[in-house]
């Protein structure tokens, strides 16, 4: 079992810089959060006019310890017993780089482990509850892709299923727990979980690997806290919580600690009871301002390479050029700050923070009679009508046209990231 090695060496965008750190790994919904649930009613049986060919699932990790406690208030006790793995989430797995070599250095996780929360655990760690949430997501996917159809075999096969995660312990462990639920711990080989070098990671907005993204979003981040409504509400909540004026706080940080406490049944300042919905609203307002959905470049640089990869996987499947012709499923273990810009790019963000274990699923179907390709997208188990698509089963050419606004090839991404002149917007 490869579990103990995950607890050393890895690092959080959050800790590298206070501003970006709070944003990058901020969290969840405003009520004590359960794993995302939903029912996908699409056909996977032989009577459907569509044949399922490929599934790509981008999902958020499960419940975790906070990244940082709200200052000047009573701290919750994040004790080690909250992080014990349930036996049914155990599988044999190994973490590698994208080529199958040794796991890369993990500076984000390393930065977490420079701090200890009250109670004795590190910030940003997957809890027992979070592990169970991903196991339950795996079981839901099992129902759709194994029990209701024979799309996948019932035992993990690396030729069929590709697993990639950000190089952070909570996402690696989330991937492990999802696979345990999906295959009920049955595997014909060790499960490889692939990770990228921090500088080239594309499964989150990479402020440290993309200079232009850091410039764009750094400006928008600072600006977001000075917007009149947000600034007024922030001043009010700081006063009611008794947070000293010199403390650097924002609604994303407050939300992160608040939701983590509530989800795990830990005490929360009573003042937050009346602020819960407002904290949610302002945190989302901040994210929308930071990513500038009305403009193009911020979303391009945040998730452009990821969207390009999703389309590439579809094209390779249709053209039969994949190096793994038997591959049917791509699993990508990521973050809320991955899902939000993806949802914005697709025009389906519902102005709610993505819950723990939320999944954005992209299915490739072919018409059994005409062989025409269609893409169907679901979010937390519910089918979505993508902005610009003529139907839920979106013709592939329509889908590609929509994504082309934000998708960036690796070369174009690096070219945009390294520009030194001011950004231009179409």
Coordinates of C-alpha atoms in Angstrom, one line a residue:
X1 CA 0.0 0.0 0.0
X2 CA 1.3 3.4 -0.9
X3 CA -0.3 5.6 1.7
X4 CA 2.3 6.6 4.2
X5 CA 4.6 8.2 1.6
X6 CA 2.0 10.6 0.6
X7 CA 2.3 12.5 3.8
X8 CA 5.7 13.9 3.0
X9 CA 6.8 16.3 0.3
X10 CA 4.1 18.3 -1.6
X11 CA 2.9 21.9 -1.4
X12 CA -0.1 24.3 -1.6
X13 CA -0.5 27.2 -3.9
X14 CA -2.2 28.7 -1.0
X15 CA 0.8 28.9 1.3
X16 CA 3.2 30.2 -1.3
X17 CA 1.3 33.5 -1.3
X18 CA -1.4 34.6 1.1
X19 CA -3.6 36.0 -1.5
X20 CA -3.4 33.2 -4.0
X21 CA -3.3 30.6 -1.3
X22 CA -6.6 31.6 0.1
X23 CA -8.2 31.6 -3.4
X24 CA -6.7 28.5 -4.9
X25 CA -7.9 26.1 -2.3
X26 CA -10.9 27.7 -0.8
X27 CA -13.9 25.5 -0.1
X28 CA -17.3 24.1 -0.5
X29 CA -20.9 25.1 0.2
X30 CA -22.3 27.1 2.9
X31 CA -24.3 24.4 4.7
X32 CA -22.7 21.4 6.4
X33 CA -21.6 19.9 3.3
X34 CA -22.5 16.4 2.0
X35 CA -20.9 14.9 -1.0
X36 CA -22.5 15.9 -4.2
X37 CA -25.2 13.6 -5.3
X38 CA -27.4 13.4 -8.3
X39 CA -28.9 11.1 -10.8
X40 CA -27.8 11.1 -14.4
X41 CA -30.7 9.9 -16.5
X42 CA -28.9 9.5 -19.8
X43 CA -29.1 6.2 -21.6
X44 CA -26.2 3.8 -21.3
X45 CA -28.2 0.7 -22.6
X46 CA -28.3 -0.9 -25.9
X47 CA -31.7 0.6 -26.7
X48 CA -30.3 4.1 -26.8
X49 CA -29.6 5.6 -30.3
X50 CA -26.3 6.7 -28.8
X51 CA -23.3 4.4 -28.0
X52 CA -21.1 5.6 -25.1
X53 CA -17.4 5.7 -26.3
X54 CA -15.4 7.7 -23.7
X55 CA -15.9 9.3 -20.3
X56 CA -13.8 12.0 -18.8
X57 CA -14.5 13.0 -15.1
X58 CA -13.0 16.1 -13.5
X59 CA -13.8 15.9 -9.8
X60 CA -13.2 17.9 -6.6
X61 CA -11.5 16.3 -3.6
X62 CA -13.5 15.4 -0.5
X63 CA -14.0 17.2 2.8
X64 CA -10.7 18.4 4.4
X65 CA -9.1 20.4 7.2
X66 CA -9.1 24.2 6.6
X67 CA -6.2 25.8 4.8
X68 CA -6.1 28.5 7.5
X69 CA -8.2 29.3 10.6
X70 CA -10.1 32.6 10.8
X71 CA -7.9 34.8 13.0
X72 CA -9.0 36.1 16.5
X73 CA -11.7 33.5 17.0
X74 CA -11.8 30.2 18.9
X75 CA -10.0 27.6 16.9
X76 CA -11.6 24.2 16.2
X77 CA -9.7 21.1 17.3
X78 CA -8.6 19.2 14.2
X79 CA -7.4 16.0 15.8
X80 CA -5.7 13.1 14.0
X81 CA -8.7 10.8 14.5
X82 CA -10.6 12.9 12.0
X83 CA -8.2 11.7 9.3
X84 CA -8.3 7.9 9.8
X85 CA -8.9 6.0 6.5
X86 CA -11.9 3.7 6.3
X87 CA -10.8 0.1 5.5
X88 CA -13.0 -0.1 2.4
X89 CA -11.2 2.8 0.8
X90 CA -7.9 0.9 0.7
X91 CA -6.3 -0.2 -2.6
X92 CA -2.9 -0.9 -4.0
X93 CA -1.6 2.2 -5.8
X94 CA 1.5 4.0 -6.7
X95 CA 2.0 7.7 -7.4
X96 CA 4.2 8.6 -10.4
X97 CA 5.1 11.4 -12.7
X98 CA 3.2 11.6 -16.0
X99 CA 5.7 9.3 -17.7
X100 CA 5.5 6.6 -14.9
X101 CA 8.7 7.6 -13.2
X102 CA 9.2 8.7 -9.6
X103 CA 6.7 11.1 -8.1
X104 CA 7.8 14.7 -8.6
X105 CA 8.6 17.1 -5.8
X106 CA 5.4 18.6 -4.2
X107 CA 6.1 22.2 -3.1
X108 CA 2.4 22.9 -2.4
X109 CA 2.0 20.1 0.0
X110 CA 5.4 21.0 1.6
X111 CA 4.0 24.5 2.3
X112 CA 1.0 23.0 4.1
X113 CA 3.2 21.0 6.4
X114 CA 5.0 24.1 7.7
X115 CA 2.0 24.8 9.8
X116 CA -0.1 22.7 12.3
X117 CA -3.7 23.4 13.1
X118 CA -5.0 23.4 16.6
X119 CA -5.5 19.7 17.4
X120 CA -2.3 18.5 15.8
X121 CA -3.1 18.0 12.1
X122 CA -1.8 19.8 8.9
X123 CA -4.0 22.2 6.9
X124 CA -5.7 21.0 3.7
X125 CA -5.8 17.3 4.6
X126 CA -8.5 14.9 3.4
X127 CA -10.6 13.7 6.4
X128 CA -12.4 10.4 7.0
X129 CA -15.6 12.1 5.9
X130 CA -13.9 13.3 2.7
X131 CA -12.6 9.8 2.0
X132 CA -16.1 8.4 2.3
X133 CA -17.5 11.1 0.0
X134 CA -15.2 10.1 -2.8
X135 CA -15.9 6.4 -2.2
X136 CA -19.6 7.2 -2.6
X137 CA -18.9 9.1 -5.8
X138 CA -17.1 6.0 -7.0
X139 CA -20.1 3.9 -6.2
X140 CA -22.4 6.2 -8.1
X141 CA -20.1 6.0 -11.1
X142 CA -20.1 2.2 -10.7
X143 CA -23.8 2.2 -10.9
X144 CA -23.8 4.1 -14.2
X145 CA -20.8 2.6 -16.0
X146 CA -20.7 -1.0 -14.6
X147 CA -24.0 -2.1 -13.1
X148 CA -26.4 -0.3 -15.5
X149 CA -24.3 -1.1 -18.5
X150 CA -21.2 -3.1 -19.4
X151 CA -19.2 -0.1 -20.4
X152 CA -16.4 -0.9 -17.9
X153 CA -15.3 -4.2 -16.6
X154 CA -15.9 -4.7 -12.9
X155 CA -12.2 -4.9 -11.9
X156 CA -9.8 -2.0 -12.3
X157 CA -7.7 -2.3 -15.5
X158 CA -5.1 0.4 -16.2
X159 CA -5.6 -0.1 -19.9
X160 CA -9.2 1.0 -19.5
X161 CA -8.9 3.6 -16.8
X162 CA -6.4 6.5 -16.5
X163 CA -6.1 8.3 -13.2
X164 CA -4.4 11.7 -12.8
X165 CA -4.3 14.0 -9.8
X166 CA -2.7 17.2 -8.8
X167 CA 0.4 16.5 -6.7
X168 CA -1.4 17.2 -3.4
X169 CA -2.2 14.6 -0.8
X170 CA -5.9 15.3 -0.6
X171 CA -6.5 14.9 -4.3
X172 CA -4.3 11.8 -4.5
X173 CA -6.2 10.2 -1.7
X174 CA -9.5 11.3 -3.2
X175 CA -8.6 9.6 -6.4
X176 CA -7.7 6.4 -4.5
X177 CA -11.0 6.5 -2.6
X178 CA -13.0 7.0 -5.8
X179 CA -11.3 4.1 -7.5
X180 CA -12.0 1.9 -4.4
X181 CA -15.7 2.8 -4.7
X182 CA -15.9 2.4 -8.5
X183 CA -14.3 -1.1 -8.5
X184 CA -15.1 -2.2 -4.9
X185 CA -11.4 -2.7 -4.2
X186 CA -11.1 -5.2 -7.1
X187 CA -8.0 -4.6 -9.2
X188 CA -6.0 -6.7 -11.7
X189 CA -3.0 -4.4 -11.3
X190 CA -1.6 -1.7 -9.0
X191 CA -3.4 1.5 -9.7
X192 CA -1.1 4.2 -11.1
X193 CA -2.0 7.7 -10.0
X194 CA -0.1 10.2 -12.3
X195 CA 1.0 13.6 -11.2
X196 CA 2.7 16.6 -12.9
X197 CA 5.6 18.8 -12.0
X198 CA 4.3 21.9 -10.1
X199 CA 5.5 24.3 -12.8
X200 CA 3.6 22.5 -15.6
X201 CA 0.4 21.5 -13.7
X202 CA -2.8 22.2 -15.7
X203 CA -5.4 20.7 -13.4
X204 CA -5.7 24.0 -11.5
X205 CA -5.1 27.7 -12.5
X206 CA -1.3 27.7 -12.2
X207 CA -0.3 31.1 -10.9
X208 CA 3.3 30.0 -10.3
X209 CA 3.8 28.4 -13.7
X210 CA 2.1 31.1 -15.7
X211 CA 3.4 34.7 -15.1
X212 CA 0.7 36.4 -17.0
X213 CA -2.1 34.6 -15.1
X214 CA -0.5 35.7 -11.9
X215 CA -0.4 39.3 -13.1
X216 CA -4.0 39.2 -14.3
X217 CA -5.6 37.4 -11.4
X218 CA -3.4 39.1 -8.8
X219 CA -4.8 42.4 -9.8
X220 CA -8.3 41.2 -9.9
X221 CA -7.8 39.5 -6.5
X222 CA -6.7 42.7 -4.8
X223 CA -9.5 44.6 -6.6
X224 CA -12.2 42.2 -5.5
X225 CA -11.9 43.0 -1.8
X226 CA -12.3 46.7 -2.5
X227 CA -15.5 46.4 -4.5
X228 CA -18.1 48.5 -2.5
X229 CA -20.5 45.8 -1.6
X230 CA -17.9 43.2 -0.7
X231 CA -15.7 45.7 1.2
X232 CA -18.7 46.9 3.3
X233 CA -19.8 43.4 4.1
X234 CA -16.3 42.4 5.0
X235 CA -15.9 45.3 7.4
X236 CA -19.2 44.4 9.1
X237 CA -18.4 40.7 9.5
X238 CA -14.9 41.4 10.8
X239 CA -16.4 43.7 13.4
X240 CA -19.1 41.2 14.4
X241 CA -16.5 38.4 14.7
X242 CA -14.1 40.6 16.6
X243 CA -11.4 40.2 14.1
X244 CA -8.7 43.0 14.5
X245 CA -8.6 45.4 11.6
X246 CA -5.0 44.6 10.8
X247 CA -5.7 41.0 10.1
X248 CA -5.7 39.9 6.4
X249 CA -9.1 38.1 5.9
X250 CA -11.5 37.8 3.0
X251 CA -14.7 36.0 2.4
X252 CA -13.0 33.0 0.8
X253 CA -10.8 32.5 3.8
X254 CA -13.8 32.9 6.2
X255 CA -15.9 30.5 4.1
X256 CA -13.1 27.9 4.0
X257 CA -12.9 27.6 7.8
X258 CA -16.6 28.0 8.3
X259 CA -17.6 25.2 5.9
X260 CA -14.8 22.9 7.1
X261 CA -16.1 23.2 10.7
X262 CA -19.7 22.8 9.9
X263 CA -19.1 19.8 7.6
X264 CA -17.3 18.0 10.4
X265 CA -19.7 19.0 13.2
X266 CA -17.1 21.2 14.9
X267 CA -18.1 24.4 16.8
X268 CA -18.4 27.6 14.7
X269 CA -18.9 31.2 16.0
X270 CA -22.6 31.8 16.5
X271 CA -22.3 35.1 14.6
X272 CA -21.7 33.1 11.4
X273 CA -25.3 31.6 11.6
X274 CA -26.7 34.9 10.3
X275 CA -23.9 35.4 7.8
X276 CA -23.8 32.0 6.2
X277 CA -25.6 32.8 2.9
X278 CA -23.9 36.2 2.6
X279 CA -20.4 34.6 3.1
X280 CA -21.3 32.1 0.3
X281 CA -22.5 34.9 -2.0
X282 CA -19.5 37.1 -1.5
X283 CA -17.0 34.3 -1.9
X284 CA -18.6 33.4 -5.2
X285 CA -18.7 37.1 -6.2
X286 CA -15.0 37.3 -5.5
X287 CA -14.2 34.3 -7.7
X288 CA -16.3 35.6 -10.6
X289 CA -14.5 38.9 -10.4
X290 CA -11.1 37.2 -10.3
X291 CA -11.8 35.0 -13.3
X292 CA -13.5 37.7 -15.3
X293 CA -15.9 35.5 -17.1
X294 CA -17.0 38.4 -19.4
X295 CA -13.4 38.4 -20.8
X296 CA -11.4 35.7 -22.3
X297 CA -7.8 35.6 -21.2
X298 CA -8.2 34.8 -17.5
X299 CA -10.2 31.7 -18.3
X300 CA -7.9 30.8 -21.1
X301 CA -4.9 30.9 -18.9
X302 CA -6.7 29.2 -16.0
X303 CA -8.1 26.1 -17.7
X304 CA -7.3 26.5 -21.5
X305 CA -4.7 23.6 -21.5
X306 CA -7.1 21.4 -19.5
X307 CA -10.0 22.0 -22.0
X308 CA -7.6 21.4 -24.9
X309 CA -6.6 18.1 -23.3
X310 CA -10.3 17.0 -23.0
X311 CA -10.9 17.7 -26.7
X312 CA -7.6 15.9 -27.7
X313 CA -8.7 12.8 -25.8
X314 CA -12.0 12.8 -27.7
X315 CA -10.3 13.3 -31.0
X316 CA -7.9 10.5 -30.4
X317 CA -10.7 8.1 -29.4
X318 CA -12.6 8.9 -32.6
X319 CA -9.6 8.7 -34.9
X320 CA -8.2 5.6 -33.2
X321 CA -4.9 7.3 -32.6
X322 CA -4.7 6.8 -28.8
X323 CA -1.7 5.0 -27.5
X324 CA -4.1 3.1 -25.3
X325 CA -6.9 2.0 -27.7
X326 CA -8.8 0.2 -24.9
X327 CA -9.0 3.3 -22.7
X328 CA -12.5 4.3 -21.8
X329 CA -12.3 6.5 -18.7
X330 CA -10.1 9.4 -17.7
X331 CA -10.3 10.4 -14.0
X332 CA -8.9 13.8 -13.0
X333 CA -8.7 14.6 -9.3
X334 CA -8.6 18.3 -8.8
X335 CA -10.1 21.3 -6.9
X336 CA -13.0 23.7 -6.6
X337 CA -10.8 26.3 -8.3
X338 CA -10.5 24.0 -11.2
X339 CA -14.2 23.4 -11.5
X340 CA -15.3 27.0 -11.2
X341 CA -13.5 28.3 -14.3
X342 CA -14.4 25.2 -16.3
X343 CA -18.1 25.8 -15.4
X344 CA -17.8 29.4 -16.3
X345 CA -16.2 28.5 -19.7
X346 CA -19.1 26.1 -20.4
X347 CA -21.7 28.7 -19.3
X348 CA -23.2 26.4 -16.6
X349 CA -21.8 27.9 -13.4
X350 CA -24.8 28.1 -11.0
X351 CA -23.2 30.7 -8.7
X352 CA -22.8 28.1 -6.0
X353 CA -19.5 27.0 -4.7
X354 CA -18.8 23.4 -6.0
X355 CA -19.4 21.0 -3.2
X356 CA -16.9 18.4 -1.9
X357 CA -16.7 15.5 -4.4
X358 CA -18.5 17.5 -7.1
X359 CA -17.9 15.9 -10.6
X360 CA -18.0 17.5 -14.0
X361 CA -18.4 14.6 -16.5
X362 CA -17.8 14.8 -20.2
X363 CA -19.1 11.8 -22.2
X364 CA -18.5 11.1 -25.8
X365 CA -21.3 9.3 -27.7
X366 CA -21.7 8.1 -31.2
X367 CA -25.0 7.8 -33.0
X368 CA -25.4 4.0 -33.7
X369 CA -26.8 4.6 -37.2
X370 CA -24.9 7.6 -38.5
X371 CA -21.7 7.5 -36.4
X372 CA -22.1 11.2 -35.7
X373 CA -20.3 12.2 -32.5
X374 CA -22.0 13.9 -29.6
X375 CA -20.8 15.2 -26.3
X376 CA -22.9 15.2 -23.1
X377 CA -21.8 17.1 -20.0
X378 CA -23.2 16.5 -16.5
X379 CA -22.4 18.3 -13.3
X380 CA -22.9 16.6 -9.9
X381 CA -24.9 13.9 -11.7
X382 CA -27.3 16.2 -13.6
X383 CA -27.2 16.6 -17.4
X384 CA -26.4 20.2 -18.5
X385 CA -27.3 22.2 -21.6
X386 CA -24.0 23.8 -22.5
X387 CA -24.3 27.5 -23.5
X388 CA -24.2 27.5 -27.4
X389 CA -25.2 23.8 -27.8
X390 CA -28.4 23.0 -29.6
X391 CA -29.2 20.1 -27.2
X392 CA -28.0 18.2 -24.2
X393 CA -26.4 15.7 -26.6
X394 CA -24.3 18.4 -28.2
X395 CA -22.9 17.7 -31.7
X396 CA -19.1 17.4 -31.4
X397 CA -18.4 20.3 -33.8
X398 CA -20.7 22.6 -31.7
X399 CA -18.9 21.5 -28.5
X400 CA -15.4 22.1 -30.0
X401 CA -16.5 25.5 -31.3
X402 CA -17.7 26.5 -27.8
X403 CA -14.5 25.4 -26.2
X404 CA -12.3 27.0 -28.9
X405 CA -13.0 30.3 -27.2
X406 CA -11.0 29.3 -24.1
X407 CA -9.0 26.2 -25.2
X408 CA -5.2 26.7 -25.5
X409 CA -2.7 24.3 -27.0
X410 CA 0.5 23.8 -24.9
X411 CA 2.5 26.0 -27.2
X412 CA -0.1 28.8 -27.2
X413 CA -0.4 28.6 -23.4
X414 CA 3.3 29.0 -22.9
X415 CA 3.4 31.9 -25.4
X416 CA 0.5 33.7 -23.6
X417 CA 2.0 33.0 -20.1
X418 CA 5.3 34.5 -21.0
X419 CA 4.1 37.7 -22.6
X420 CA 5.5 40.8 -21.0
X421 CA 3.2 43.4 -22.5
X422 CA -0.2 44.2 -21.1
X423 CA -3.0 41.8 -21.8
X424 CA -5.3 42.2 -24.7
X425 CA -8.9 41.2 -24.8
X426 CA -10.9 40.3 -27.9

